[in-house]
């Protein structure tokens, strides 16, 4: 079973700054079968990135994903006010489809 | 526009049963695999179960095997989760989610708003 560990737990930044979120897998996630989701209070998650680096439909290009194997990164180039939220990574390479524990991006 | 709406959540006693429904609209429901994912403050997001587009293949996380049953009605565009022998640790917000149409290993591209299930005496 693949376990995903996200860091940091909380990221305190100001609008306009760059955010870098990490997701580390306990074993290799083949073919980059990793996604990133954004979640705001009271809502279901929203797909941002799939296949490690592909932006989902309608996602602004300030969001980018990278990585392979066991180390993956979500970057937000310039934080907008609406970007302050929770972010989760998820692997869909093997069952069970595990999620990371989340990174909260908060306003500094 | 794709829309997923869960219903059927509520308070149930330990050992009881509950059935969640997810009404899908805005796309051809019978063409997409679907899943249930739950969320708790303590354990975060947890994949629960998935079902193929036709309904002939189902998958479960170990903690719900033998207790939960996922099914779908492709005529009524509805996904179900029958939950039996409920435990306190099943307390969570349950989301239905749609798999992307990617032909293999796929992420979830649409999620519902969630239904709260509380298991307590």
mmCIF file of C-alpha atoms in Angstrom:
data_model
loop_
_atom_site.group_PDB
_atom_site.id
_atom_site.type_symbol
_atom_site.label_atom_id
_atom_site.label_comp_id
_atom_site.label_asym_id
_atom_site.label_seq_id
_atom_site.Cartn_x
_atom_site.Cartn_y
_atom_site.Cartn_z
ATOM 1 C CA UNK A 1 0.000 0.000 0.000
ATOM 2 C CA UNK A 2 1.387 3.405 -1.009
ATOM 3 C CA UNK A 3 1.465 6.058 1.722
ATOM 4 C CA UNK A 4 1.679 9.722 0.711
ATOM 5 C CA UNK A 5 3.279 12.297 3.010
ATOM 6 C CA UNK A 6 2.719 15.987 2.306
ATOM 7 C CA UNK A 7 4.867 18.834 3.574
ATOM 8 C CA UNK A 8 4.687 21.305 5.048
ATOM 9 C CA UNK A 9 1.478 20.902 7.027
ATOM 10 C CA UNK A 10 0.821 24.629 6.807
ATOM 11 C CA UNK A 11 2.310 27.246 4.497
ATOM 12 C CA UNK A 12 1.902 30.891 5.516
ATOM 13 C CA UNK A 13 2.395 33.209 2.557
ATOM 14 C CA UNK A 14 1.239 36.562 1.216
ATOM 15 C CA UNK A 15 -0.712 37.148 -2.018
ATOM 16 C CA UNK A 16 1.672 37.373 -4.957
ATOM 17 C CA UNK A 17 4.217 35.015 -3.394
ATOM 18 C CA UNK A 18 5.168 31.608 -4.772
ATOM 19 C CA UNK A 19 3.958 28.447 -3.040
ATOM 20 C CA UNK A 20 5.764 25.120 -3.249
ATOM 21 C CA UNK A 21 4.009 22.026 -1.857
ATOM 22 C CA UNK A 22 5.625 18.609 -1.582
ATOM 23 C CA UNK A 23 4.182 15.109 -1.770
ATOM 24 C CA UNK A 24 6.398 12.106 -1.083
ATOM 25 C CA UNK A 25 5.323 8.530 -1.746
ATOM 26 C CA UNK A 26 6.444 5.492 0.271
ATOM 27 C CA UNK A 27 7.109 3.652 -3.006
ATOM 28 C CA UNK A 28 7.349 4.634 -6.626
ATOM 29 C CA UNK A 29 4.179 5.873 -8.308
ATOM 30 C CA UNK A 30 4.561 4.522 -11.800
ATOM 31 C CA UNK A 31 3.704 6.532 -14.906
ATOM 32 C CA UNK A 32 3.224 9.615 -12.761
ATOM 33 C CA UNK A 33 -0.246 8.528 -11.678
ATOM 34 C CA UNK A 34 -0.515 11.354 -9.199
ATOM 35 C CA UNK A 35 -3.057 14.164 -8.863
ATOM 36 C CA UNK A 36 -3.389 17.373 -6.876
ATOM 37 C CA UNK A 37 -6.701 18.704 -5.549
ATOM 38 C CA UNK A 38 -7.747 21.964 -3.955
ATOM 39 C CA UNK A 39 -10.438 22.036 -1.288
ATOM 40 C CA UNK A 40 -12.233 24.972 0.278
ATOM 41 C CA UNK A 41 -14.409 24.856 3.367
ATOM 42 C CA UNK A 42 -17.747 23.128 2.819
ATOM 43 C CA UNK A 43 -16.902 22.021 -0.723
ATOM 44 C CA UNK A 44 -15.758 18.866 -2.413
ATOM 45 C CA UNK A 45 -12.191 18.753 -3.736
ATOM 46 C CA UNK A 46 -11.409 20.272 -7.140
ATOM 47 C CA UNK A 47 -8.963 18.606 -9.517
ATOM 48 C CA UNK A 48 -5.997 20.839 -10.340
ATOM 49 C CA UNK A 49 -3.301 18.542 -11.752
ATOM 50 C CA UNK A 50 -3.349 14.953 -13.002
ATOM 51 C CA UNK A 51 -0.655 12.637 -14.334
ATOM 52 C CA UNK A 52 1.753 14.620 -12.131
ATOM 53 C CA UNK A 53 1.994 17.620 -14.461
ATOM 54 C CA UNK A 54 -1.141 18.020 -16.606
ATOM 55 C CA UNK A 55 -3.468 20.865 -15.691
ATOM 56 C CA UNK A 56 -7.142 19.976 -15.500
ATOM 57 C CA UNK A 57 -9.674 21.822 -17.610
ATOM 58 C CA UNK A 58 -10.074 25.452 -16.596
ATOM 59 C CA UNK A 59 -7.146 25.517 -14.158
ATOM 60 C CA UNK A 60 -5.035 28.726 -14.404
ATOM 61 C CA UNK A 61 -1.460 28.345 -15.603
ATOM 62 C CA UNK A 62 -0.095 29.682 -12.308
ATOM 63 C CA UNK A 63 -0.648 26.120 -11.059
ATOM 64 C CA UNK A 64 1.973 23.594 -12.145
ATOM 65 C CA UNK A 65 2.919 20.083 -11.124
ATOM 66 C CA UNK A 66 6.190 18.229 -11.434
ATOM 67 C CA UNK A 67 7.977 15.147 -10.230
ATOM 68 C CA UNK A 68 8.179 11.417 -10.746
ATOM 69 C CA UNK A 69 8.867 8.233 -8.849
ATOM 70 C CA UNK A 70 8.413 9.110 -5.185
ATOM 71 C CA UNK A 71 8.755 12.911 -5.133
ATOM 72 C CA UNK A 72 6.155 15.296 -6.498
ATOM 73 C CA UNK A 73 5.637 19.046 -6.263
ATOM 74 C CA UNK A 74 2.734 21.437 -6.759
ATOM 75 C CA UNK A 75 3.759 25.022 -7.417
ATOM 76 C CA UNK A 76 1.590 28.117 -7.445
ATOM 77 C CA UNK A 77 3.596 30.867 -9.112
ATOM 78 C CA UNK A 78 1.797 33.915 -7.709
ATOM 79 C CA UNK A 79 -0.799 33.359 -5.035
ATOM 80 C CA UNK A 80 -4.185 34.918 -5.676
ATOM 81 C CA UNK A 81 -6.648 35.476 -2.788
ATOM 82 C CA UNK A 82 -8.769 32.541 -3.959
ATOM 83 C CA UNK A 83 -5.767 30.164 -3.772
ATOM 84 C CA UNK A 84 -5.684 30.114 0.028
ATOM 85 C CA UNK A 85 -7.134 26.672 0.720
ATOM 86 C CA UNK A 86 -6.272 23.061 1.488
ATOM 87 C CA UNK A 87 -4.316 21.004 -1.053
ATOM 88 C CA UNK A 88 -4.154 17.221 -1.300
ATOM 89 C CA UNK A 89 -2.128 14.870 -3.436
ATOM 90 C CA UNK A 90 -3.484 11.458 -4.458
ATOM 91 C CA UNK A 91 -1.993 8.452 -6.161
ATOM 92 C CA UNK A 92 -4.100 6.390 -8.546
ATOM 93 C CA UNK A 93 -1.450 3.869 -9.501
ATOM 94 C CA UNK A 94 -2.481 1.095 -7.124
ATOM 95 C CA UNK A 95 -5.323 0.202 -4.784
ATOM 96 C CA UNK A 96 -6.128 1.591 -2.311
ATOM 97 C CA UNK A 97 -6.200 5.033 -3.935
ATOM 98 C CA UNK A 98 -4.353 6.914 -1.188
ATOM 99 C CA UNK A 99 -4.417 10.608 -0.418
ATOM 100 C CA UNK A 100 -1.865 12.706 1.403
ATOM 101 C CA UNK A 101 -2.875 14.330 4.679
ATOM 102 C CA UNK A 102 -3.018 17.795 3.112
ATOM 103 C CA UNK A 103 -1.187 21.127 3.140
ATOM 104 C CA UNK A 104 -3.013 24.248 4.243
ATOM 105 C CA UNK A 105 -1.985 27.406 2.412
ATOM 106 C CA UNK A 106 -2.937 30.337 4.643
ATOM 107 C CA UNK A 107 -2.585 34.083 4.422
ATOM 108 C CA UNK A 108 0.406 35.385 6.317
ATOM 109 C CA UNK B 1 -22.189 21.214 -16.686
ATOM 110 C CA UNK B 2 -21.341 18.124 -14.651
ATOM 111 C CA UNK B 3 -23.198 17.963 -11.358
ATOM 112 C CA UNK B 4 -23.059 15.327 -8.619
ATOM 113 C CA UNK B 5 -25.499 15.528 -5.711
ATOM 114 C CA UNK B 6 -25.281 13.203 -2.727
ATOM 115 C CA UNK B 7 -28.219 12.411 -0.468
ATOM 116 C CA UNK B 8 -29.187 9.960 2.243
ATOM 117 C CA UNK B 9 -26.776 10.971 4.976
ATOM 118 C CA UNK B 10 -27.825 11.218 8.607
ATOM 119 C CA UNK B 11 -27.492 9.881 12.112
ATOM 120 C CA UNK B 12 -27.487 6.107 12.579
ATOM 121 C CA UNK B 13 -26.755 3.877 15.561
ATOM 122 C CA UNK B 14 -23.750 1.561 15.616
ATOM 123 C CA UNK B 15 -24.631 -1.654 13.817
ATOM 124 C CA UNK B 16 -27.240 0.111 11.717
ATOM 125 C CA UNK B 17 -27.577 0.607 7.974
ATOM 126 C CA UNK B 18 -27.779 3.542 5.619
ATOM 127 C CA UNK B 19 -27.850 3.987 1.846
ATOM 128 C CA UNK B 20 -26.265 6.967 0.140
ATOM 129 C CA UNK B 21 -27.295 8.098 -3.321
ATOM 130 C CA UNK B 22 -25.491 10.310 -5.810
ATOM 131 C CA UNK B 23 -27.551 11.820 -8.620
ATOM 132 C CA UNK B 24 -25.446 12.661 -11.676
ATOM 133 C CA UNK B 25 -26.322 15.124 -14.412
ATOM 134 C CA UNK B 26 -24.694 17.048 -17.244
ATOM 135 C CA UNK B 27 -22.901 14.104 -18.851
ATOM 136 C CA UNK B 28 -23.396 10.520 -20.072
ATOM 137 C CA UNK B 29 -23.380 8.763 -16.698
ATOM 138 C CA UNK B 30 -23.135 5.222 -18.109
ATOM 139 C CA UNK B 31 -19.782 6.050 -19.770
ATOM 140 C CA UNK B 32 -17.824 6.841 -16.598
ATOM 141 C CA UNK B 33 -16.549 4.830 -13.652
ATOM 142 C CA UNK B 34 -17.493 6.288 -10.276
ATOM 143 C CA UNK B 35 -16.238 6.223 -6.734
ATOM 144 C CA UNK B 36 -17.045 7.064 -3.122
ATOM 145 C CA UNK B 37 -14.470 8.909 -1.011
ATOM 146 C CA UNK B 38 -14.942 9.881 2.625
ATOM 147 C CA UNK B 39 -13.382 12.584 4.755
ATOM 148 C CA UNK B 40 -12.875 12.916 8.493
ATOM 149 C CA UNK B 41 -10.984 15.570 10.456
ATOM 150 C CA UNK B 42 -8.684 12.912 11.854
ATOM 151 C CA UNK B 43 -7.934 10.716 8.832
ATOM 152 C CA UNK B 44 -8.413 13.189 6.002
ATOM 153 C CA UNK B 45 -9.558 11.900 2.625
ATOM 154 C CA UNK B 46 -9.998 8.148 2.270
ATOM 155 C CA UNK B 47 -10.990 6.260 -0.863
ATOM 156 C CA UNK B 48 -13.859 3.882 -0.008
ATOM 157 C CA UNK B 49 -15.092 2.125 -3.140
ATOM 158 C CA UNK B 50 -15.195 2.279 -6.939
ATOM 159 C CA UNK B 51 -17.378 0.815 -9.680
ATOM 160 C CA UNK B 52 -16.795 0.446 -13.400
ATOM 161 C CA UNK B 53 -18.912 2.282 -15.956
ATOM 162 C CA UNK B 54 -21.039 -0.785 -16.661
ATOM 163 C CA UNK B 55 -21.188 -1.818 -13.025
ATOM 164 C CA UNK B 56 -19.592 -5.227 -13.564
ATOM 165 C CA UNK B 57 -16.470 -4.499 -11.506
ATOM 166 C CA UNK B 58 -16.346 -3.182 -7.957
ATOM 167 C CA UNK B 59 -13.517 -2.401 -5.544
ATOM 168 C CA UNK B 60 -13.415 -1.633 -1.813
ATOM 169 C CA UNK B 61 -10.952 -0.491 0.793
ATOM 170 C CA UNK B 62 -10.249 -3.258 3.296
ATOM 171 C CA UNK B 63 -12.045 -1.615 6.240
ATOM 172 C CA UNK B 64 -15.445 -1.696 4.488
ATOM 173 C CA UNK B 65 -15.241 -5.029 2.619
ATOM 174 C CA UNK B 66 -18.201 -7.213 3.472
ATOM 175 C CA UNK B 67 -20.114 -4.281 4.992
ATOM 176 C CA UNK B 68 -20.500 -1.743 2.148
ATOM 177 C CA UNK B 69 -21.869 -2.352 -1.360
ATOM 178 C CA UNK B 70 -21.441 0.050 -4.259
ATOM 179 C CA UNK B 71 -23.893 -0.092 -7.156
ATOM 180 C CA UNK B 72 -25.287 2.067 -9.918
ATOM 181 C CA UNK B 73 -28.401 2.539 -12.005
ATOM 182 C CA UNK B 74 -27.355 3.687 -15.467
ATOM 183 C CA UNK B 75 -30.962 4.346 -16.445
ATOM 184 C CA UNK B 76 -31.593 6.638 -13.493
ATOM 185 C CA UNK B 77 -28.049 8.157 -13.583
ATOM 186 C CA UNK B 78 -27.558 7.353 -9.919
ATOM 187 C CA UNK B 79 -24.722 5.899 -7.848
ATOM 188 C CA UNK B 80 -25.399 4.143 -4.535
ATOM 189 C CA UNK B 81 -23.493 3.090 -1.437
ATOM 190 C CA UNK B 82 -25.281 0.606 0.797
ATOM 191 C CA UNK B 83 -23.631 0.697 4.240
ATOM 192 C CA UNK B 84 -24.342 -2.065 6.769
ATOM 193 C CA UNK B 85 -22.939 -2.879 10.221
ATOM 194 C CA UNK B 86 -21.925 0.731 10.642
ATOM 195 C CA UNK B 87 -19.237 1.635 13.174
ATOM 196 C CA UNK B 88 -18.286 4.871 14.889
ATOM 197 C CA UNK B 89 -15.192 5.043 12.689
ATOM 198 C CA UNK B 90 -17.415 5.219 9.576
ATOM 199 C CA UNK B 91 -18.506 8.694 10.678
ATOM 200 C CA UNK B 92 -17.458 11.023 7.866
ATOM 201 C CA UNK B 93 -18.527 13.236 5.002
ATOM 202 C CA UNK B 94 -19.037 10.942 2.008
ATOM 203 C CA UNK B 95 -18.335 12.288 -1.480
ATOM 204 C CA UNK B 96 -19.174 10.731 -4.792
ATOM 205 C CA UNK B 97 -16.560 11.374 -7.435
ATOM 206 C CA UNK B 98 -16.292 10.735 -11.161
ATOM 207 C CA UNK B 99 -13.231 9.124 -12.728
ATOM 208 C CA UNK B 100 -11.728 10.957 -15.678
ATOM 209 C CA UNK B 101 -12.216 9.272 -19.027
ATOM 210 C CA UNK B 102 -8.575 8.296 -19.478
ATOM 211 C CA UNK B 103 -8.748 4.640 -20.451
ATOM 212 C CA UNK B 104 -6.810 3.315 -17.500
ATOM 213 C CA UNK B 105 -5.516 4.755 -14.233
ATOM 214 C CA UNK B 106 -7.494 7.947 -13.752
ATOM 215 C CA UNK B 107 -7.879 10.831 -11.345
ATOM 216 C CA UNK B 108 -11.241 12.131 -10.091
ATOM 217 C CA UNK B 109 -12.309 15.085 -12.190
ATOM 218 C CA UNK B 110 -15.623 15.957 -10.542
ATOM 219 C CA UNK B 111 -16.821 15.684 -6.950
ATOM 220 C CA UNK B 112 -20.101 16.234 -5.194
ATOM 221 C CA UNK B 113 -20.685 18.466 -2.172
ATOM 222 C CA UNK B 114 -20.755 15.535 0.238
ATOM 223 C CA UNK B 115 -23.207 13.869 2.628
ATOM 224 C CA UNK B 116 -22.549 13.654 6.366
ATOM 225 C CA UNK B 117 -22.911 10.252 7.988
ATOM 226 C CA UNK B 118 -22.767 10.145 11.778
ATOM 227 C CA UNK B 119 -22.638 6.797 13.570
ATOM 228 C CA UNK B 120 -23.468 7.280 17.225
ATOM 229 C CA UNK B 121 -25.774 5.981 19.938
#
